[in-house]
CSV table of C-alpha atoms and ligand atoms in Angstrom, one decimal:
chain,number,residue,atom,x,y,z
I,275,MET,CA,-11.7,9.4,-3.7
I,276,GLN,CA,-10.3,10.5,-0.3
I,277,LYS,CA,-11.0,13.1,0.9
I,278,ASN,CA,-7.7,14.8,1.9
I,279,LEU,CA,-4.1,13.9,2.7
I,280,ARG,CA,-4.8,14.2,6.8
I,281,GLU,CA,-7.2,11.8,7.0
I,282,ILE,CA,-5.2,9.1,4.6
I,283,VAL,CA,-2.0,9.3,7.0
I,284,GLU,CA,-4.3,9.6,10.1
I,285,ASN,CA,-6.3,6.3,9.4
I,286,ARG,CA,-3.5,4.1,8.0
I,287,LYS,CA,-0.7,2.5,9.6
I,288,PHE,CA,2.5,2.2,6.8
I,289,LEU,CA,2.8,5.3,4.4
I,290,PHE,CA,4.9,5.2,1.4
I,291,PHE,CA,6.6,7.8,-0.9
I,292,GLY,CA,7.1,6.5,-4.4
I,293,GLY,CA,8.7,8.2,-7.5
I,294,LYS,CA,11.1,9.1,-9.5
I,295,GLY,CA,14.2,10.1,-7.9
I,296,GLY,CA,14.9,13.9,-6.9
I,297,VAL,CA,10.7,14.3,-6.9
I,298,GLY,CA,10.6,14.9,-3.0
I,299,LYS,CA,9.7,11.4,-1.5
I,300,THR,CA,12.5,12.1,1.3
I,301,THR,CA,11.5,15.5,1.8
I,302,MET,CA,7.4,14.2,2.0
I,303,ALA,CA,8.0,11.2,3.9
I,304,ALA,CA,10.5,12.7,6.7
I,305,ALA,CA,7.5,16.1,6.6
I,306,THR,CA,5.0,13.7,7.0
I,307,ALA,CA,6.8,11.9,10.1
I,308,THR,CA,7.7,14.9,11.9
I,309,TRP,CA,3.9,15.8,11.5
I,310,LEU,CA,2.7,13.0,13.2
I,311,ALA,CA,5.0,12.4,15.6
I,312,ASP,CA,4.0,16.2,16.2
I,313,ASN,CA,0.3,15.3,16.9
I,314,GLY,CA,0.9,12.2,18.8
I,315,TYR,CA,1.5,10.0,17.3
I,316,LYS,CA,4.6,7.4,17.5
I,317,THR,CA,6.0,7.3,14.9
I,318,LEU,CA,9.0,6.0,12.9
I,319,ILE,CA,11.0,6.5,9.6
I,320,VAL,CA,11.9,3.8,7.5
I,321,ALA,CA,15.1,4.8,4.4
I,322,THR,CA,15.3,1.6,2.0
I,323,ASP,CA,17.2,4.4,0.0
I,324,PRO,CA,21.0,3.2,-0.4
I,325,THR,CA,22.0,6.8,0.6
I,326,VAL,CA,22.7,8.6,3.6
I,327,SER,CA,19.3,11.3,2.7
I,328,LEU,CA,17.7,10.4,6.1
I,329,SER,CA,20.1,11.3,8.1
I,330,ALA,CA,21.1,14.6,5.5
I,331,THR,CA,17.5,16.0,6.4
I,332,TYR,CA,17.6,15.4,10.1
I,333,GLU,CA,21.0,17.2,10.4
I,334,GLN,CA,21.7,14.0,12.2
I,335,LYS,CA,23.5,10.1,12.8
I,336,ILE,CA,20.6,7.9,11.9
I,337,SER,CA,21.6,4.4,12.5
I,338,GLU,CA,21.8,1.2,9.6
I,339,THR,CA,21.0,-1.0,11.9
I,340,GLU,CA,19.7,0.0,15.1
I,341,ILE,CA,16.5,2.8,15.5
I,342,THR,CA,17.8,6.0,16.2
I,343,LYS,CA,15.5,8.4,18.7
I,344,ILE,CA,15.5,12.1,16.3
I,345,GLU,CA,16.5,13.9,19.0
I,346,THR,CA,14.3,17.1,17.7
I,347,VAL,CA,11.2,15.5,17.6
I,348,LYS,CA,9.4,13.5,20.3
I,349,ASN,CA,7.8,10.2,19.2
I,350,LEU,CA,9.9,9.6,16.0
I,351,CYS,CA,12.0,7.2,16.0
I,352,GLY,CA,14.1,6.6,12.6
I,353,LEU,CA,16.0,3.3,10.9
I,354,ASN,CA,18.5,3.9,7.6
I,355,ILE,CA,18.3,0.5,6.0
I,356,ASN,CA,21.7,0.5,4.2
I,357,PRO,CA,20.9,-2.5,1.5
I,358,LYS,CA,24.8,-3.4,1.2
I,359,LYS,CA,24.1,-4.5,4.6
I,360,ALA,CA,21.5,-6.1,5.2
I,361,THR,CA,21.4,-9.5,4.3
I,362,GLY,CA,18.0,-11.3,5.8
I,363,VAL,CA,17.1,-14.9,5.3
I,364,PHE,CA,15.2,-14.2,2.0
I,365,GLN,CA,18.6,-13.0,0.3
I,366,LYS,CA,20.4,-16.1,1.9
I,367,ARG,CA,17.8,-18.5,1.4
I,368,LEU,CA,17.6,-16.7,-2.5
I,369,GLU,CA,21.9,-16.8,-2.9
I,370,GLY,CA,20.9,-20.8,-2.0
I,371,MET,CA,18.4,-21.2,-4.6
I,372,MET,CA,21.0,-19.5,-7.0
I,373,GLN,CA,23.8,-21.9,-6.4
I,374,GLY,CA,21.2,-24.8,-6.7
I,375,PHE,CA,20.3,-23.3,-9.7
I,376,GLU,CA,24.1,-23.1,-11.5
I,377,GLY,CA,24.9,-26.6,-10.2
I,378,LEU,CA,21.9,-28.2,-12.4
I,379,PHE,CA,21.8,-25.4,-15.4
I,380,GLY,CA,25.1,-23.7,-15.1
I,381,LYS,CA,26.8,-20.7,-14.1
I,382,GLU,CA,25.7,-19.0,-17.2
I,383,ALA,CA,22.1,-19.9,-17.4
I,384,VAL,CA,22.2,-17.7,-14.0
I,385,SER,CA,22.0,-14.3,-13.7
I,386,THR,CA,21.7,-13.2,-10.4
I,387,PRO,CA,19.0,-10.8,-9.4
I,388,CYS,CA,19.4,-7.8,-7.5
I,389,ALA,CA,20.7,-9.1,-4.0
I,390,GLU,CA,20.5,-5.6,-2.2
I,391,GLU,CA,16.7,-4.7,-3.6
I,392,MET,CA,16.3,-8.1,-2.0
I,393,ALA,CA,17.9,-7.7,1.0
I,394,ALA,CA,16.1,-4.2,1.1
I,395,PHE,CA,13.0,-6.1,1.0
I,396,ASP,CA,13.6,-8.7,3.5
I,397,GLN,CA,13.7,-5.8,6.2
I,398,PHE,CA,10.8,-3.9,4.6
I,399,VAL,CA,8.5,-7.1,5.3
I,400,THR,CA,10.1,-6.8,8.8
I,401,TYR,CA,9.0,-3.0,9.2
I,402,LEU,CA,5.3,-3.8,7.5
I,403,GLY,CA,4.6,-6.8,10.6
I,404,ASP,CA,5.7,-3.9,13.3
I,405,THR,CA,3.8,-3.3,16.3
I,406,GLU,CA,5.9,-0.8,18.3
I,407,HIS,CA,4.3,2.0,16.1
I,408,ASP,CA,1.6,4.1,15.6
I,409,ARG,CA,2.7,4.9,12.1
I,410,VAL,CA,5.2,3.7,9.8
I,411,VAL,CA,6.1,6.0,7.3
I,412,PHE,CA,8.9,4.1,4.6
I,413,ASP,CA,10.8,6.7,2.3
I,414,THR,CA,10.6,3.6,-0.5
I,415,ALA,CA,13.4,3.8,-3.3
I,416,PRO,CA,12.6,5.0,-6.8
I,417,THR,CA,9.2,3.6,-8.8
I,418,GLY,CA,10.8,0.9,-11.4
I,419,LYS,CA,12.6,-0.6,-7.7
I,420,THR,CA,10.9,-0.7,-5.6
I,421,LEU,CA,8.3,-2.5,-7.7
I,422,ARG,CA,10.5,-5.5,-8.7
I,423,GLU,CA,10.3,-4.9,-4.3
I,424,LEU,CA,7.1,-5.5,-4.9
I,425,SER,CA,6.8,-8.1,-7.3
I,426,MET,CA,9.2,-10.3,-5.4
I,427,PRO,CA,6.7,-11.7,-2.5
I,428,PHE,CA,4.1,-12.3,-5.4
I,429,ASP,CA,6.2,-14.8,-7.1
I,430,TRP,CA,7.9,-16.4,-4.2
I,431,SER,CA,4.9,-17.2,-2.7
I,432,VAL,CA,3.6,-18.8,-5.8
I,433,TYR,CA,7.0,-21.1,-6.0
I,434,MET,CA,6.9,-21.6,-2.3
I,435,THR,CA,3.0,-23.2,-2.2
I,436,SER,CA,4.0,-24.9,-5.9
I,437,GLN,CA,7.1,-26.7,-3.6
I,438,ILE,CA,5.4,-27.4,-0.5
I,439,ASN,CA,2.2,-28.6,-2.4
I,440,ASN,CA,4.2,-31.0,-5.1
I,441,ARG,CA,6.8,-33.8,-4.2
I,442,LYS,CA,9.3,-31.1,-3.5
I,443,GLU,CA,11.5,-32.5,-6.1
I,444,LEU,CA,13.2,-28.8,-7.2
I,445,ALA,CA,13.0,-27.6,-4.0
I,446,VAL,CA,15.5,-31.0,-3.1
I,447,ALA,CA,17.6,-30.3,-5.8
I,448,LEU,CA,17.8,-26.4,-5.2
I,449,GLY,CA,19.3,-27.1,-1.6
I,450,VAL,CA,16.5,-24.8,-0.3
I,451,ALA,CA,14.5,-27.7,1.0
I,452,ASN,CA,16.5,-31.0,2.0
I,453,ASP,CA,14.3,-31.8,5.6
I,454,GLU,CA,10.7,-31.0,7.7
I,455,GLN,CA,12.5,-28.8,9.5
I,456,THR,CA,13.7,-26.4,6.6
I,457,LEU,CA,10.2,-27.0,5.0
I,458,GLU,CA,8.8,-25.9,8.1
I,459,ARG,CA,10.5,-22.8,8.4
I,460,LEU,CA,10.3,-22.1,4.4
I,461,LYS,CA,6.4,-22.4,5.3
I,462,LYS,CA,7.0,-19.7,8.1
I,463,GLU,CA,8.5,-17.2,6.0
I,464,LYS,CA,6.0,-17.7,3.3
I,465,LEU,CA,3.8,-16.6,5.6
I,466,ARG,CA,5.0,-13.9,6.8
I,467,TYR,CA,5.6,-12.7,2.8
I,468,ASP,CA,2.1,-13.3,2.2
I,469,GLN,CA,1.1,-11.2,5.3
I,470,ALA,CA,3.3,-8.0,3.9
I,471,VAL,CA,1.7,-8.3,0.6
I,472,LYS,CA,-1.5,-8.7,2.1
I,473,SER,CA,-1.1,-5.0,4.4
I,474,LEU,CA,0.1,-3.8,1.4
I,475,SER,CA,-2.8,-4.8,-1.1
I,476,ASP,CA,-5.0,-3.5,1.7
I,477,GLU,CA,-6.1,0.4,1.5
I,478,ASN,CA,-7.0,0.9,5.4
I,479,ILE,CA,-3.6,-0.3,6.4
I,480,ALA,CA,-1.7,0.8,4.1
I,481,ALA,CA,-1.2,4.3,1.3
I,482,PHE,CA,1.3,4.0,-0.7
I,483,ASN,CA,1.5,8.1,-2.3
I,484,LEU,CA,3.7,8.7,-5.1
I,485,VAL,CA,5.3,12.4,-5.3
I,486,LEU,CA,5.7,14.2,-8.8
I,487,LEU,CA,7.0,17.3,-10.7
I,488,PRO,CA,4.5,19.5,-13.0
I,489,GLU,CA,6.7,17.8,-16.0
I,490,ARG,CA,6.7,15.5,-18.7
I,491,LEU,CA,9.3,13.0,-17.5
I,492,PRO,CA,7.6,12.5,-13.8
I,493,ILE,CA,3.8,12.0,-14.8
I,494,GLU,CA,5.2,9.2,-17.0
I,495,GLU,CA,6.9,7.3,-14.6
I,496,THR,CA,3.8,8.0,-12.3
I,497,ALA,CA,0.8,6.9,-14.7
I,498,ARG,CA,3.7,3.4,-15.3
I,499,ALA,CA,3.5,3.2,-11.5
I,500,ILE,CA,0.0,3.2,-10.9
I,501,SER,CA,-0.5,1.1,-13.7
I,502,ASP,CA,2.0,-1.7,-12.3
I,503,LEU,CA,1.2,-0.8,-8.5
I,504,SER,CA,-2.6,-2.1,-10.2
I,505,ASN,CA,-1.5,-5.1,-11.1
I,506,PHE,CA,-0.5,-5.8,-7.5
I,507,GLY,CA,-3.6,-4.8,-6.4
I,508,VAL,CA,-2.3,-2.0,-4.7
I,509,LYS,CA,-4.4,2.0,-5.4
I,510,VAL,CA,-2.6,4.8,-4.9
I,511,PRO,CA,-4.8,7.2,-2.7
I,512,ALA,CA,-2.8,10.7,-3.7
I,513,LEU,CA,-0.3,12.1,-5.8
I,514,ILE,CA,2.0,14.6,-4.5
I,515,VAL,CA,2.7,17.8,-6.9
I,516,ASN,CA,5.9,19.0,-6.0
I,517,GLU,CA,7.4,22.0,-7.0
I,518,VAL,CA,5.1,24.0,-8.0
I,519,ILE,CA,5.9,28.1,-8.2
I,520,PRO,CA,3.7,30.7,-6.5
I,521,PRO,CA,2.2,32.1,-8.5
I,522,ASP,CA,3.2,35.7,-6.3
I,523,VAL,CA,6.7,35.6,-6.9
I,524,LEU,CA,6.5,36.1,-10.7
I,525,LYS,CA,6.3,39.4,-10.9
I,526,GLY,CA,6.5,40.0,-14.6
I,527,ASN,CA,10.2,37.5,-14.8
I,528,TRP,CA,9.9,36.1,-17.9
I,529,PHE,CA,11.8,33.2,-17.1
I,530,LEU,CA,9.6,32.4,-14.4
I,531,GLU,CA,6.9,32.9,-15.9
I,532,LYS,CA,7.6,30.5,-18.5
I,533,ARG,CA,8.3,27.7,-16.3
I,534,ARG,CA,5.1,28.9,-14.3
I,535,ALA,CA,3.2,28.6,-17.8
I,536,THR,CA,4.8,24.9,-18.6
I,537,GLN,CA,3.5,23.9,-14.8
I,538,GLU,CA,-0.1,24.9,-15.6
I,539,LYS,CA,0.0,23.1,-18.8
I,540,TYR,CA,1.0,19.6,-16.6
I,541,PHE,CA,-1.3,20.7,-13.7
I,542,LYS,CA,-4.0,20.1,-16.4
I,543,GLU,CA,-2.8,16.8,-17.5
I,544,ILE,CA,-2.2,15.6,-14.3
I,545,ALA,CA,-5.5,16.7,-13.5
I,546,THR,CA,-7.6,14.9,-15.9
I,547,ARG,CA,-4.9,11.8,-16.1
I,548,PHE,CA,-5.3,10.9,-12.6
I,549,ASN,CA,-8.6,11.7,-12.3
I,550,GLY,CA,-9.7,10.2,-9.2
I,551,ILE,CA,-6.3,10.1,-7.2
I,552,LEU,CA,-6.6,12.9,-4.6
I,553,GLN,CA,-3.5,15.2,-5.5
I,554,LYS,CA,-1.6,17.8,-3.4
I,555,GLU,CA,0.2,20.5,-4.4
I,556,VAL,CA,3.5,21.7,-2.3
I,557,PRO,CA,4.9,25.0,-3.4
I,558,LEU,CA,9.1,25.1,-4.3
I,559,PHE,CA,10.6,27.0,-1.4
I,560,GLU,CA,13.3,29.6,-1.8
I,561,THR,CA,15.8,27.2,-0.7
I,562,ASP,CA,16.4,23.2,-0.6
I,563,VAL,CA,14.5,21.2,2.5
I,564,TYR,CA,16.1,19.8,5.1
I,565,GLY,CA,16.2,20.5,9.3
I,566,ILE,CA,13.2,20.5,10.9
I,567,GLN,CA,12.0,24.0,10.4
I,568,ASN,CA,11.8,23.6,7.2
I,569,LEU,CA,9.9,19.8,7.4
I,570,ARG,CA,7.6,21.2,9.5
I,571,LYS,CA,6.5,24.0,6.9
I,572,VAL,CA,6.3,21.2,4.5
I,573,GLY,CA,4.2,19.5,6.6
I,574,GLU,CA,2.0,22.1,6.9
I,575,TYR,CA,1.8,22.1,3.3
I,576,LEU,CA,0.9,18.9,3.4
I,577,TYR,CA,-1.8,18.2,6.8
I,578,GLU,CA,-2.5,21.5,7.7
I,579,GLN,CA,-4.5,23.4,4.2
W,609,ADP,N1,9.6,21.8,-2.5
W,609,ADP,C1,10.8,21.8,-2.5
W,609,ADP,N2,11.2,23.3,-2.8
W,609,ADP,C2,12.5,23.4,-2.7
W,609,ADP,N3,13.4,22.0,-2.7
W,609,ADP,C3,13.0,21.3,-2.6
W,609,ADP,C4,11.5,21.0,-2.4
W,609,ADP,N4,11.1,19.2,-2.5
W,609,ADP,C5,12.1,19.0,-2.1
W,609,ADP,N5,13.5,20.0,-2.6
W,609,ADP,C6,15.0,19.3,-2.6
W,609,ADP,O1,15.0,18.3,-4.1
W,609,ADP,C7,15.7,17.2,-3.5
W,609,ADP,C8,15.4,16.2,-4.0
W,609,ADP,O2,14.6,16.2,-2.9
W,609,ADP,P1,15.0,14.1,-1.8
W,609,ADP,O3,13.6,14.4,-1.0
W,609,ADP,O4,15.8,14.3,-1.8
W,609,ADP,O5,14.2,13.7,-3.5
W,609,ADP,P2,14.2,11.8,-3.7
W,609,ADP,O6,14.1,11.7,-2.7
W,609,ADP,O7,12.5,12.1,-4.2
W,609,ADP,O8,15.5,11.6,-4.4
W,609,ADP,C9,16.0,17.9,-2.4
W,609,ADP,O9,17.9,18.8,-2.1
W,609,ADP,C10,15.4,18.5,-1.4
W,609,ADP,O10,15.9,19.5,-0.7
W,610,MG,MG1,15.2,9.9,-1.1
């Protein structure tokens, strides 16, 4: 088991924060990116969620197309990928392939896959190849989506390998490879995806942390995410248990005491069920968390204590 979260983020280049919607992924990713930048690491934070949350968190406009300097933090840049706008090579390729399928089997037989997730994933792979920054922090999309994104390159590389090794008829029929040049390009793309997958599952390069609340549903989602990720050879080094009610605020308030008691029941469950994975608690703040001051406060809980 890892010693602490600080050791995890100081020793890995690519840092992910997964988990159910609303548990605090953007907050933890932004707090982490800020802490790393404050500590001298040239850092890039990339959001692949189709929301404006990163801009809201840093209280400034963050571009969807260009890496934007975060004004309040030295060494920190951000990018808010809009999957609706991103049209990666992979997506174009897939669209071509789907048309090919439609031509072969008819329109009804083909359900169009999640183009948005795919476009996001293509961008995501681009930043997994980053050489400009010391650290890249990903504020990932919610669990199910992320897993679909993660699973794509695996299918893709299996598909490509068989297409390249076999006699290419299907590839030709699908319109994805009709000449040597295209095949060469596909080979290069396959290599790019393979490398991305390799860094994702290399625990010395990437850390896929999960954020959860001490509540039934996020716990179940976490369990599923851990098992799904492990199918892809990705180990989860740390869990961040967010919005923990601090005991010193209870002061005989029955409502808070009941909520705290409920949380305690779940701490026990989290400790036993996810035994062997580092667990870090972050308290529930008296306000919502955005803006650089709050992010630095969260960073202190995560990395200084
Ligand atoms: N520890 C906390 N205390 C108080 N509010 C929090 C805390 N963590 C997150 N929040 C708030 O909860 C909301 C959801 O957090 P966010 O990071 O956007 O979640 P996600 O990215 O997982 O959807 C935001 O409004 C954020 O300010
Ligand atoms: Mg978010």
